[in-house]
PDB file of C-alpha atoms in Angstrom:
ATOM      1  CA  UNK A   1       6.604  19.550   7.142  1.00  0.00           C
ATOM      2  CA  UNK A   2       3.244  17.784   7.178  1.00  0.00           C
ATOM      3  CA  UNK A   3       2.652  14.118   6.447  1.00  0.00           C
ATOM      4  CA  UNK A   4       0.286  12.511   4.006  1.00  0.00           C
ATOM      5  CA  UNK A   5      -1.341  10.364   6.708  1.00  0.00           C
ATOM      6  CA  UNK A   6      -5.091  10.538   6.478  1.00  0.00           C
ATOM      7  CA  UNK A   7      -5.219  12.321   3.146  1.00  0.00           C
ATOM      8  CA  UNK A   8      -6.828   9.320   1.456  1.00  0.00           C
ATOM      9  CA  UNK A   9      -9.993   9.673   3.557  1.00  0.00           C
ATOM     10  CA  UNK A  10     -10.454  13.293   2.522  1.00  0.00           C
ATOM     11  CA  UNK A  11     -10.119  12.621  -1.202  1.00  0.00           C
ATOM     12  CA  UNK A  12     -11.794   9.228  -1.385  1.00  0.00           C
ATOM     13  CA  UNK A  13     -14.643  10.489  -3.569  1.00  0.00           C
ATOM     14  CA  UNK A  14     -12.591  12.732  -5.817  1.00  0.00           C
ATOM     15  CA  UNK A  15     -11.231  12.009  -9.263  1.00  0.00           C
ATOM     16  CA  UNK A  16      -8.207  14.215  -8.560  1.00  0.00           C
ATOM     17  CA  UNK A  17      -5.512  13.832  -5.910  1.00  0.00           C
ATOM     18  CA  UNK A  18      -3.435  17.017  -6.154  1.00  0.00           C
ATOM     19  CA  UNK A  19      -0.879  17.414  -3.359  1.00  0.00           C
ATOM     20  CA  UNK A  20       1.975  19.078  -5.232  1.00  0.00           C
ATOM     21  CA  UNK A  21       4.266  21.690  -3.632  1.00  0.00           C
ATOM     22  CA  UNK A  22       3.067  20.975  -0.098  1.00  0.00           C
ATOM     23  CA  UNK A  23       6.257  19.949   1.781  1.00  0.00           C
ATOM     24  CA  UNK A  24       4.564  16.641   2.624  1.00  0.00           C
ATOM     25  CA  UNK A  25       6.929  14.079   4.113  1.00  0.00           C
ATOM     26  CA  UNK A  26       6.821  10.385   4.923  1.00  0.00           C
ATOM     27  CA  UNK A  27       5.787   7.354   2.943  1.00  0.00           C
ATOM     28  CA  UNK A  28       2.807   7.033   0.665  1.00  0.00           C
ATOM     29  CA  UNK A  29      -0.017   5.344   2.610  1.00  0.00           C
ATOM     30  CA  UNK A  30      -1.144   2.075   1.008  1.00  0.00           C
ATOM     31  CA  UNK A  31      -4.758   3.247   1.444  1.00  0.00           C
ATOM     32  CA  UNK A  32      -4.286   5.584  -1.509  1.00  0.00           C
ATOM     33  CA  UNK A  33      -4.408   2.464  -3.640  1.00  0.00           C
ATOM     34  CA  UNK A  34      -8.086   2.104  -2.723  1.00  0.00           C
ATOM     35  CA  UNK A  35      -9.128   5.242  -4.613  1.00  0.00           C
ATOM     36  CA  UNK A  36     -10.942   3.207  -7.221  1.00  0.00           C
ATOM     37  CA  UNK A  37     -12.170   6.180  -9.272  1.00  0.00           C
ATOM     38  CA  UNK A  38      -9.039   8.326  -9.167  1.00  0.00           C
ATOM     39  CA  UNK A  39      -8.179   9.936 -12.481  1.00  0.00           C
ATOM     40  CA  UNK A  40      -5.113  12.112 -11.733  1.00  0.00           C
ATOM     41  CA  UNK A  41      -2.551  11.731  -8.935  1.00  0.00           C
ATOM     42  CA  UNK A  42      -0.166  14.686  -8.683  1.00  0.00           C
ATOM     43  CA  UNK A  43       2.420  14.320  -5.891  1.00  0.00           C
ATOM     44  CA  UNK A  44       5.420  16.251  -7.223  1.00  0.00           C
ATOM     45  CA  UNK A  45       7.689  18.567  -5.235  1.00  0.00           C
ATOM     46  CA  UNK A  46       7.323  17.155  -1.754  1.00  0.00           C
ATOM     47  CA  UNK A  47       9.569  15.152   0.582  1.00  0.00           C
ATOM     48  CA  UNK A  48       7.971  11.751   0.082  1.00  0.00           C
ATOM     49  CA  UNK A  49      10.137   8.706   0.818  1.00  0.00           C
ATOM     50  CA  UNK A  50      10.016   4.928   0.572  1.00  0.00           C
ATOM     51  CA  UNK A  51       8.700   3.031  -2.417  1.00  0.00           C
ATOM     52  CA  UNK A  52       5.456   3.042  -4.351  1.00  0.00           C
ATOM     53  CA  UNK A  53       3.016   0.800  -2.407  1.00  0.00           C
ATOM     54  CA  UNK A  54       1.969  -2.413  -4.134  1.00  0.00           C
ATOM     55  CA  UNK A  55      -1.657  -1.387  -3.586  1.00  0.00           C
ATOM     56  CA  UNK A  56      -1.187   1.255  -6.298  1.00  0.00           C
ATOM     57  CA  UNK A  57      -1.556  -1.575  -8.808  1.00  0.00           C
ATOM     58  CA  UNK A  58      -5.321  -1.151  -8.252  1.00  0.00           C
ATOM     59  CA  UNK A  59      -5.363   2.422  -9.589  1.00  0.00           C
ATOM     60  CA  UNK A  60      -6.536   1.220 -12.977  1.00  0.00           C
ATOM     61  CA  UNK A  61      -8.442   4.427 -13.810  1.00  0.00           C
ATOM     62  CA  UNK A  62      -5.375   6.690 -13.621  1.00  0.00           C
ATOM     63  CA  UNK A  63      -4.751   8.870 -16.662  1.00  0.00           C
ATOM     64  CA  UNK A  64      -2.112  11.189 -15.152  1.00  0.00           C
ATOM     65  CA  UNK A  65       0.567  10.243 -12.575  1.00  0.00           C
ATOM     66  CA  UNK A  66       3.301  12.692 -11.491  1.00  0.00           C
ATOM     67  CA  UNK A  67       5.784  12.144  -8.656  1.00  0.00           C
ATOM     68  CA  UNK A  68       8.752  14.322  -9.623  1.00  0.00           C
ATOM     69  CA  UNK A  69      11.072  16.000  -7.137  1.00  0.00           C
ATOM     70  CA  UNK A  70      10.714  13.684  -4.156  1.00  0.00           C
ATOM     71  CA  UNK A  71      12.955  11.292  -2.223  1.00  0.00           C
ATOM     72  CA  UNK A  72      11.551   7.875  -3.066  1.00  0.00           C
ATOM     73  CA  UNK A  73      13.741   4.772  -3.059  1.00  0.00           C
ATOM     74  CA  UNK A  74      13.787   1.660  -5.198  1.00  0.00           C
ATOM     75  CA  UNK A  75      13.122   1.236  -8.890  1.00  0.00           C
ATOM     76  CA  UNK A  76      10.340   2.347 -11.199  1.00  0.00           C
ATOM     77  CA  UNK A  77       7.704  -0.277 -10.337  1.00  0.00           C
ATOM     78  CA  UNK A  78       6.334  -2.850 -12.765  1.00  0.00           C
ATOM     79  CA  UNK A  79       2.873  -2.343 -11.318  1.00  0.00           C
ATOM     80  CA  UNK A  80       2.296   0.581 -13.670  1.00  0.00           C
ATOM     81  CA  UNK A  81       1.416  -1.985 -16.319  1.00  0.00           C
ATOM     82  CA  UNK A  82      -2.024  -2.083 -14.676  1.00  0.00           C
ATOM     83  CA  UNK A  83      -2.629   1.602 -15.406  1.00  0.00           C
ATOM     84  CA  UNK A  84      -3.928   0.891 -18.875  1.00  0.00           C
ATOM     85  CA  UNK A  85      -5.734   4.250 -19.147  1.00  0.00           C
ATOM     86  CA  UNK A  86      -2.571   6.233 -18.382  1.00  0.00           C
ATOM     87  CA  UNK A  87      -1.837   9.105 -20.731  1.00  0.00           C
ATOM     88  CA  UNK A  88       0.848  10.991 -18.804  1.00  0.00           C
ATOM     89  CA  UNK A  89       3.658   9.557 -16.661  1.00  0.00           C
ATOM     90  CA  UNK A  90       6.087  12.035 -15.092  1.00  0.00           C
ATOM     91  CA  UNK A  91       8.937  10.681 -12.942  1.00  0.00           C
ATOM     92  CA  UNK A  92      11.662  13.314 -12.771  1.00  0.00           C
ATOM     93  CA  UNK A  93      14.307  13.430 -10.026  1.00  0.00           C
ATOM     94  CA  UNK A  94      11.955  11.447  -7.823  1.00  0.00           C
ATOM     95  CA  UNK A  95      14.577   9.221  -6.191  1.00  0.00           C
ATOM     96  CA  UNK A  96      13.313   6.192  -8.127  1.00  0.00           C
ATOM     97  CA  UNK A  97      15.868   4.604 -10.423  1.00  0.00           C
ATOM     98  CA  UNK A  98      15.809   2.510 -13.594  1.00  0.00           C
ATOM     99  CA  UNK A  99      15.701   0.350 -15.506  1.00  0.00           C
ATOM    100  CA  UNK A 100      12.795   1.416 -17.669  1.00  0.00           C
ATOM    101  CA  UNK A 101      10.250  -1.342 -16.999  1.00  0.00           C
ATOM    102  CA  UNK A 102       9.314  -3.286 -20.113  1.00  0.00           C
ATOM    103  CA  UNK A 103       5.734  -3.088 -18.847  1.00  0.00           C
ATOM    104  CA  UNK A 104       5.621   0.555 -19.953  1.00  0.00           C
ATOM    105  CA  UNK A 105       5.327  -0.814 -23.478  1.00  0.00           C
ATOM    106  CA  UNK A 106       1.836  -2.094 -22.648  1.00  0.00           C
ATOM    107  CA  UNK A 107       0.513   1.410 -21.915  1.00  0.00           C
ATOM    108  CA  UNK A 108      -1.017   1.958 -25.327  1.00  0.00           C
ATOM    109  CA  UNK A 109      -2.675   5.285 -24.438  1.00  0.00           C
ATOM    110  CA  UNK A 110       0.486   6.965 -23.153  1.00  0.00           C
ATOM    111  CA  UNK A 111       1.156  10.333 -24.802  1.00  0.00           C
ATOM    112  CA  UNK A 112       3.654  11.900 -22.355  1.00  0.00           C
ATOM    113  CA  UNK A 113       6.553   9.856 -20.959  1.00  0.00           C
ATOM    114  CA  UNK A 114       9.016  11.772 -18.776  1.00  0.00           C
ATOM    115  CA  UNK A 115      11.718   9.715 -17.024  1.00  0.00           C
ATOM    116  CA  UNK A 116      14.171  12.559 -16.572  1.00  0.00           C
ATOM    117  CA  UNK A 117      17.094  12.224 -14.139  1.00  0.00           C
ATOM    118  CA  UNK A 118      16.125   8.707 -13.043  1.00  0.00           C
ATOM    119  CA  UNK A 119      19.611   7.120 -13.116  1.00  0.00           C
ATOM    120  CA  UNK A 120      18.634   5.068 -16.163  1.00  0.00           C
ATOM    121  CA  UNK A 121      21.498   2.972 -17.521  1.00  0.00           C
ATOM    122  CA  UNK A 122      22.068   0.647 -20.444  1.00  0.00           C
ATOM    123  CA  UNK A 123      20.749   0.955 -23.973  1.00  0.00           C
ATOM    124  CA  UNK A 124      17.465   2.482 -25.087  1.00  0.00           C
ATOM    125  CA  UNK A 125      14.806  -0.273 -24.977  1.00  0.00           C
ATOM    126  CA  UNK A 126      13.478  -0.991 -28.492  1.00  0.00           C
ATOM    127  CA  UNK A 127       9.872  -1.438 -27.313  1.00  0.00           C
ATOM    128  CA  UNK A 128       9.453   2.311 -26.783  1.00  0.00           C
ATOM    129  CA  UNK A 129       9.505   2.650 -30.562  1.00  0.00           C
ATOM    130  CA  UNK A 130       6.208   0.768 -30.737  1.00  0.00           C
ATOM    131  CA  UNK A 131       4.353   3.323 -28.616  1.00  0.00           C
ATOM    132  CA  UNK A 132       2.693   5.179 -31.475  1.00  0.00           C
ATOM    133  CA  UNK A 133       0.555   7.483 -29.312  1.00  0.00           C
ATOM    134  CA  UNK A 134       3.556   9.264 -27.783  1.00  0.00           C
ATOM    135  CA  UNK A 135       3.746  13.028 -28.309  1.00  0.00           C
ATOM    136  CA  UNK A 136       6.451  13.752 -25.727  1.00  0.00           C
ATOM    137  CA  UNK A 137       9.308  11.526 -24.602  1.00  0.00           C
ATOM    138  CA  UNK A 138      11.966  12.862 -22.228  1.00  0.00           C
ATOM    139  CA  UNK A 139      14.794  10.573 -21.071  1.00  0.00           C
ATOM    140  CA  UNK A 140      17.258  13.379 -20.404  1.00  0.00           C
ATOM    141  CA  UNK A 141      19.978  13.496 -17.754  1.00  0.00           C
ATOM    142  CA  UNK A 142      20.437   9.768 -17.365  1.00  0.00           C
ATOM    143  CA  UNK A 143      23.271   7.367 -18.245  1.00  0.00           C
ATOM    144  CA  UNK A 144      21.797   5.740 -21.324  1.00  0.00           C
ATOM    145  CA  UNK A 145      24.371   4.467 -23.824  1.00  0.00           C
ATOM    146  CA  UNK A 146      24.660   2.838 -27.214  1.00  0.00           C
ATOM    147  CA  UNK A 147      22.891   3.793 -30.452  1.00  0.00           C
ATOM    148  CA  UNK A 148      19.357   5.011 -30.975  1.00  0.00           C
ATOM    149  CA  UNK A 149      17.588   1.788 -32.021  1.00  0.00           C
ATOM    150  CA  UNK A 150      16.311   1.303 -35.551  1.00  0.00           C
ATOM    151  CA  UNK A 151      12.998   0.420 -33.893  1.00  0.00           C
ATOM    152  CA  UNK A 152      12.594   4.086 -32.926  1.00  0.00           C
ATOM    153  CA  UNK A 153      11.950   5.214 -36.510  1.00  0.00           C
ATOM    154  CA  UNK A 154       8.138   5.171 -35.957  1.00  0.00           C
ATOM    155  CA  UNK A 155       8.704   7.972 -33.423  1.00  0.00           C
ATOM    156  CA  UNK A 156       9.169  10.456 -36.252  1.00  0.00           C
ATOM    157  CA  UNK A 157       5.667  11.753 -35.452  1.00  0.00           C
ATOM    158  CA  UNK A 158       6.481  12.517 -31.824  1.00  0.00           C
ATOM    159  CA  UNK A 159       6.240  16.267 -31.179  1.00  0.00           C
ATOM    160  CA  UNK A 160       9.107  16.521 -28.670  1.00  0.00           C
ATOM    161  CA  UNK A 161      12.004  14.121 -28.017  1.00  0.00           C
ATOM    162  CA  UNK A 162      14.607  14.901 -25.347  1.00  0.00           C
ATOM    163  CA  UNK A 163      17.603  12.576 -24.957  1.00  0.00           C
ATOM    164  CA  UNK A 164      19.811  15.360 -23.589  1.00  0.00           C
ATOM    165  CA  UNK A 165      22.868  14.573 -21.468  1.00  0.00           C
ATOM    166  CA  UNK A 166      23.272  10.831 -21.791  1.00  0.00           C
ATOM    167  CA  UNK A 167      26.030   8.707 -23.323  1.00  0.00           C
ATOM    168  CA  UNK A 168      24.312   7.812 -26.584  1.00  0.00           C
ATOM    169  CA  UNK A 169      26.708   7.072 -29.434  1.00  0.00           C
ATOM    170  CA  UNK A 170      27.229   6.214 -33.110  1.00  0.00           C
ATOM    171  CA  UNK A 171      25.414   8.186 -35.784  1.00  0.00           C
ATOM    172  CA  UNK A 172      22.208  10.172 -35.484  1.00  0.00           C
ATOM    173  CA  UNK A 173      19.515   8.171 -37.343  1.00  0.00           C
ATOM    174  CA  UNK A 174      18.445   9.438 -40.758  1.00  0.00           C
ATOM    175  CA  UNK A 175      14.813   9.785 -39.702  1.00  0.00           C
ATOM    176  CA  UNK A 176      15.836  12.231 -36.977  1.00  0.00           C
ATOM    177  CA  UNK A 177      17.944  14.278 -39.378  1.00  0.00           C
ATOM    178  CA  UNK A 178      15.326  14.327 -42.144  1.00  0.00           C
ATOM    179  CA  UNK A 179      12.060  14.426 -40.210  1.00  0.00           C
ATOM    180  CA  UNK A 180      13.045  15.536 -36.731  1.00  0.00           C
ATOM    181  CA  UNK A 181      11.065  18.300 -35.090  1.00  0.00           C
ATOM    182  CA  UNK A 182      11.995  19.579 -31.632  1.00  0.00           C
ATOM    183  CA  UNK A 183      14.555  16.891 -30.829  1.00  0.00           C
ATOM    184  CA  UNK A 184      17.327  17.584 -28.313  1.00  0.00           C
ATOM    185  CA  UNK A 185      20.366  15.285 -28.495  1.00  0.00           C
ATOM    186  CA  UNK A 186      22.938  17.628 -26.938  1.00  0.00           C
ATOM    187  CA  UNK A 187      25.622  16.337 -24.578  1.00  0.00           C
ATOM    188  CA  UNK A 188      25.934  12.816 -25.945  1.00  0.00           C
ATOM    189  CA  UNK A 189      28.700  10.971 -27.825  1.00  0.00           C
ATOM    190  CA  UNK A 190      27.403  10.830 -31.386  1.00  0.00           C
ATOM    191  CA  UNK A 191      29.900  10.527 -34.218  1.00  0.00           C
ATOM    192  CA  UNK A 192      30.918  13.705 -35.993  1.00  0.00           C
ATOM    193  CA  UNK A 193      29.840  12.755 -39.513  1.00  0.00           C
ATOM    194  CA  UNK A 194      28.149  14.685 -42.304  1.00  0.00           C
ATOM    195  CA  UNK A 195      24.664  13.507 -41.411  1.00  0.00           C
ATOM    196  CA  UNK A 196      25.063  14.531 -37.796  1.00  0.00           C
ATOM    197  CA  UNK A 197      26.223  17.950 -38.973  1.00  0.00           C
ATOM    198  CA  UNK A 198      22.913  18.326 -40.843  1.00  0.00           C
ATOM    199  CA  UNK A 199      20.831  17.914 -37.687  1.00  0.00           C
ATOM    200  CA  UNK A 200      20.177  21.586 -37.122  1.00  0.00           C
ATOM    201  CA  UNK A 201      18.591  22.098 -40.521  1.00  0.00           C
ATOM    202  CA  UNK A 202      15.331  21.144 -38.821  1.00  0.00           C
ATOM    203  CA  UNK A 203      14.872  21.475 -35.074  1.00  0.00           C
ATOM    204  CA  UNK A 204      17.272  18.756 -33.965  1.00  0.00           C
TER     205      UNK A 204
END
């Protein structure tokens, strides 16, 4: 396996850092945080370890960040609040764990949020319901519990919602039953009431 050492010098003048599926190992070099014009950073499907360097807080031009299928440690970093241009965030089976940082709520341009298999626990944070630009939200294969918050009703315009395989409970909200389109709530603990039974009349 190769390492990522030195890669930052070769891509310093590029708007795209694409190193997916390369069997790259080791920690992310802090120098990558100096790529002041970087637009997309795609690092999925490698053997990267450690945490996300604090220098990544300077990547304020990022619109697309993907680090799935790696071996990172630590939690999803708060520094992503600085990525105010971010439209797509994909952290799936990366090694990073929850909680979902409240700072994600400040990413007003985010359209795709994928935090799949991130060992997320606790209840769904209400602030995600205020992110009205979202078109895809995937929080599947975590340990989220409790009800779907009332604050999520503005998400009825989201194209795809995946809460598969968690421990969510109580009743499925009316807005999901009546307006839901491409929503996956399988393998949870919702109550078996009449409204829940109506879910599949749409694409829930």
